Amino acid sequence: MLRITDDRNQFTQNLFTTLPERYDLLAEVLSMGQNGRWRRTMIDHVVPSSPSTILDVACGTAGVTLQLARRTSAQVIGVDLTEGMLVKGRQRVVDSGFENRVQLVAGRAEQLPFRDGAFDALTFTYLLRYVDEPQATLLELARVVRHGGIVASHEFFVPPNAFWRAWWLLYTRLVLPVGGWLSGGRAWFRVGRFLGPNISAHYRKYSLAWTVDAWRQAGLDDVHVRVMSLGGGLVMWGTRRHE
Ligand SMILES: C[S@@+](CC[C@H](N)C(=O)[O-])C[C@H]1O[C@@H](n2cnc3c(N)ncnc32)[C@H](O)[C@@H]1O
């Protein structure tokens, strides 16, 4: 059992503990199918390097973890701090027949239980909005990737174009909470109400330029950015620098 003392981690655990049962369906419905597109695009940048070992951080119910197992022949480890999400994820791993290649463990992105350079590739999704120190967390993620290994991620984004940003604001401030309530009850209403302001606040503090620089400061080179879905999604990838 993971012992959490950090307030931010505690808040995140509470938020996600009630979600696992319907998480995968509602993540797709409430993102209007875009979550799956961002996930595929991110994994497209991992597959060509034919990694033997991959770490998927903030794996939740193993949606990304299982796609990585399907699309590569790697041993894949998923790590997450919410036990409820991991329980659901482990059930999905068994149902998919990947127990021999996929393992899910409890852990914090801020302090990963792995040695330096342990993985050929690493993915993380919807993570940096949930940590107190994104720069320090990126350093920790890069630490466990071997030199020359791939790091890839996807996240929500705020549309840069004013017209699409107005629609995005309407969607995140009104449709998400109401849609969350109608489809998933009180727990999803809470998430729906939390998400929009949380995404806006994150990018007010950590702009895209800051984020790209933070990847570089963490020891990643060839950092690429692809803004998707009219600006609602952000896929990034880079390579762990050779010393
Ligand atoms: C929105 S879910 C995404 C799950 C999965 N990546 C996906 O795309 O389906 C975010 C996940 O991040 C996990 N998480 C948040 N902060 C974390 C941290 N500091 N360390 C590890 N996991 C974290 C949460 O527990 C939650 O399962």
XYZ file of C-alpha atoms in Angstrom, residues 4-232:
229
model
C 0.786 9.364 0.787
C 1.806 12.376 2.858
C 1.692 15.043 0.123
C -1.526 17.181 0.066
C -1.635 17.376 -3.731
C -1.289 13.584 -4.090
C -4.002 13.127 -1.449
C -6.368 15.441 -3.335
C -5.688 13.519 -6.578
C -6.285 10.147 -4.939
C -9.614 11.351 -3.538
C -10.631 12.718 -6.937
C -9.870 9.480 -8.812
C -10.871 6.911 -6.204
C -14.555 7.124 -7.140
C -14.031 7.052 -10.933
C -12.506 3.726 -12.073
C -15.694 1.791 -12.816
C -16.855 4.047 -15.660
C -13.579 5.859 -16.338
C -12.730 4.476 -19.767
C -16.166 4.932 -21.286
C -16.714 8.417 -19.878
C -13.195 9.642 -20.745
C -14.019 8.867 -24.385
C -17.576 10.227 -24.323
C -16.719 13.465 -22.494
C -13.708 14.128 -24.747
C -15.915 13.409 -27.802
C -13.578 10.584 -28.862
C -10.491 12.833 -28.875
C -8.763 11.044 -25.939
C -8.321 7.954 -28.152
C -6.835 10.039 -31.009
C -4.330 11.747 -28.720
C -3.375 8.371 -27.217
C -2.799 6.791 -30.640
C -0.745 9.772 -31.833
C 1.431 9.670 -28.710
C 2.046 5.920 -29.067
C 2.856 6.385 -32.788
C 6.020 8.155 -31.569
C 7.029 5.307 -29.262
C 6.488 2.303 -31.552
C 9.221 2.956 -34.205
C 12.056 2.696 -31.635
C 10.984 -0.920 -30.833
C 11.512 -0.563 -27.065
C 11.998 -3.691 -24.922
C 10.898 -1.977 -21.715
C 8.350 0.844 -21.295
C 7.128 2.708 -18.219
C 3.653 4.259 -18.399
C 3.312 6.871 -15.647
C -0.135 7.881 -14.303
C -1.430 4.749 -16.007
C -4.856 4.883 -14.309
C -6.965 1.978 -15.540
C -4.206 0.916 -17.988
C -5.746 2.300 -21.192
C -2.392 3.570 -22.491
C -0.453 0.694 -20.887
C -2.467 -1.912 -22.785
C -2.182 -0.044 -26.085
C 1.599 0.014 -25.612
C 1.559 -3.753 -25.020
C -0.609 -4.315 -28.118
C 1.512 -2.153 -30.406
C 4.996 -3.245 -29.245
C 6.555 -6.461 -27.936
C 7.877 -4.676 -24.826
C 7.532 -5.511 -21.157
C 5.329 -2.658 -19.941
C 5.028 -1.379 -16.385
C 2.247 1.027 -15.420
C 2.554 3.153 -12.300
C -0.156 5.218 -10.577
C -0.892 6.546 -7.134
C -4.613 5.690 -6.993
C -5.146 2.107 -5.877
C -8.750 2.026 -7.162
C -7.610 2.889 -10.705
C -4.908 0.195 -10.506
C -7.417 -2.441 -9.333
C -9.598 -1.744 -12.368
C -6.486 -1.649 -14.575
C -5.267 -5.055 -13.329
C -8.655 -6.547 -14.109
C -8.394 -5.171 -17.675
C -4.852 -6.555 -18.035
C -6.099 -10.040 -17.107
C -9.174 -9.721 -19.367
C -6.886 -8.751 -22.267
C -4.512 -11.675 -21.663
C -1.408 -9.492 -21.152
C -0.434 -10.648 -17.611
C 2.894 -11.972 -18.920
C 3.961 -8.603 -20.349
C 2.131 -5.956 -18.302
C 2.521 -5.193 -14.634
C 0.832 -2.353 -12.696
C 2.420 -0.970 -9.554
C 1.572 1.734 -7.024
C 3.924 4.702 -7.052
C 4.328 8.468 -7.323
C 5.673 10.161 -10.444
C 7.623 12.502 -8.166
C 9.658 9.603 -6.752
C 9.667 6.582 -9.028
C 10.699 3.223 -7.556
C 13.089 2.414 -10.452
C 16.826 2.737 -11.072
C 18.389 5.323 -13.430
C 17.987 4.458 -17.121
C 15.819 1.391 -16.416
C 13.472 1.906 -19.415
C 13.842 2.228 -23.192
C 10.737 4.453 -23.354
C 8.349 6.258 -21.031
C 4.857 7.685 -21.518
C 2.846 9.922 -19.217
C -0.654 11.293 -19.686
C -2.707 13.886 -17.785
C -0.016 14.076 -15.117
C 1.651 17.486 -14.819
C -1.570 19.281 -13.744
C -1.606 17.027 -10.670
C 1.899 17.667 -9.347
C 3.216 20.590 -7.302
C 6.506 20.831 -9.182
C 6.246 19.919 -12.888
C 9.931 20.666 -13.546
C 11.162 18.382 -10.743
C 8.707 15.674 -11.844
C 9.967 15.842 -15.443
C 13.524 15.404 -14.161
C 12.424 12.330 -12.227
C 10.628 10.881 -15.300
C 13.704 11.437 -17.495
C 15.967 9.889 -14.850
C 14.511 6.384 -15.364
C 14.840 6.491 -19.194
C 18.071 5.295 -20.812
C 20.108 7.741 -22.915
C 18.585 7.796 -26.402
C 15.242 6.496 -25.075
C 11.866 8.045 -26.024
C 9.570 10.054 -23.750
C 6.047 10.870 -24.988
C 2.966 12.399 -23.397
C -0.486 13.794 -24.009
C -2.524 16.343 -22.098
C -5.437 18.702 -22.474
C -4.629 22.142 -23.865
C -6.328 25.541 -24.126
C -7.102 26.436 -27.780
C -4.773 29.295 -28.849
C -7.349 30.592 -31.363
C -9.853 33.004 -29.709
C -12.868 31.637 -31.628
C -12.204 28.003 -30.645
C -11.215 29.058 -27.116
C -14.690 30.606 -26.649
C -16.322 27.274 -27.620
C -13.819 25.397 -25.440
C -14.742 27.615 -22.468
C -18.430 26.909 -23.033
C -17.727 23.195 -23.344
C -15.472 22.865 -20.303
C -17.445 25.191 -17.997
C -20.962 24.051 -18.932
C -21.151 20.856 -21.001
C -18.520 18.925 -19.022
C -20.071 19.379 -15.556
C -23.638 18.853 -16.818
C -22.644 15.931 -19.079
C -20.610 14.468 -16.224
C -23.584 14.670 -13.886
C -25.994 13.123 -16.395
C -23.661 10.281 -17.373
C -21.831 9.532 -14.144
C -23.610 11.217 -11.220
C -22.043 13.295 -8.433
C -18.437 11.997 -8.810
C -18.292 12.910 -12.500
C -20.000 16.251 -11.890
C -17.149 17.020 -9.458
C -14.534 16.074 -12.068
C -16.397 17.939 -14.824
C -16.502 21.089 -12.687
C -12.846 20.746 -11.664
C -11.277 20.064 -15.077
C -11.823 23.295 -17.082
C -10.575 25.737 -14.402
C -7.719 23.345 -13.555
C -6.537 23.210 -17.200
C -6.771 27.013 -17.574
C -4.904 27.611 -14.291
C -2.168 25.145 -15.263
C -1.390 26.891 -18.574
C -1.586 30.353 -17.000
C 1.260 29.243 -14.746
C 3.084 26.904 -17.148
C 2.784 28.081 -20.765
C 3.579 25.809 -23.711
C 6.948 27.579 -24.143
C 7.682 26.942 -20.449
C 6.736 23.278 -20.836
C 8.984 22.737 -23.879
C 11.843 24.369 -22.005
C 11.117 22.230 -18.919
C 11.431 19.061 -21.059
C 14.827 20.320 -22.294
C 15.930 21.246 -18.762
C 15.009 17.698 -17.718
C 17.534 16.300 -20.200
C 15.314 15.686 -23.238
C 16.310 16.638 -26.793
C 14.405 16.840 -30.102
C 11.327 17.960 -28.188
C 8.298 18.019 -30.514
C 4.830 19.415 -29.949
C 1.626 18.647 -31.803
C -1.471 20.643 -30.909
C -4.563 18.613 -31.837
C -8.376 18.830 -31.938
C -8.591 22.607 -32.601
C -6.249 23.187 -29.670
C -7.988 20.998 -27.073
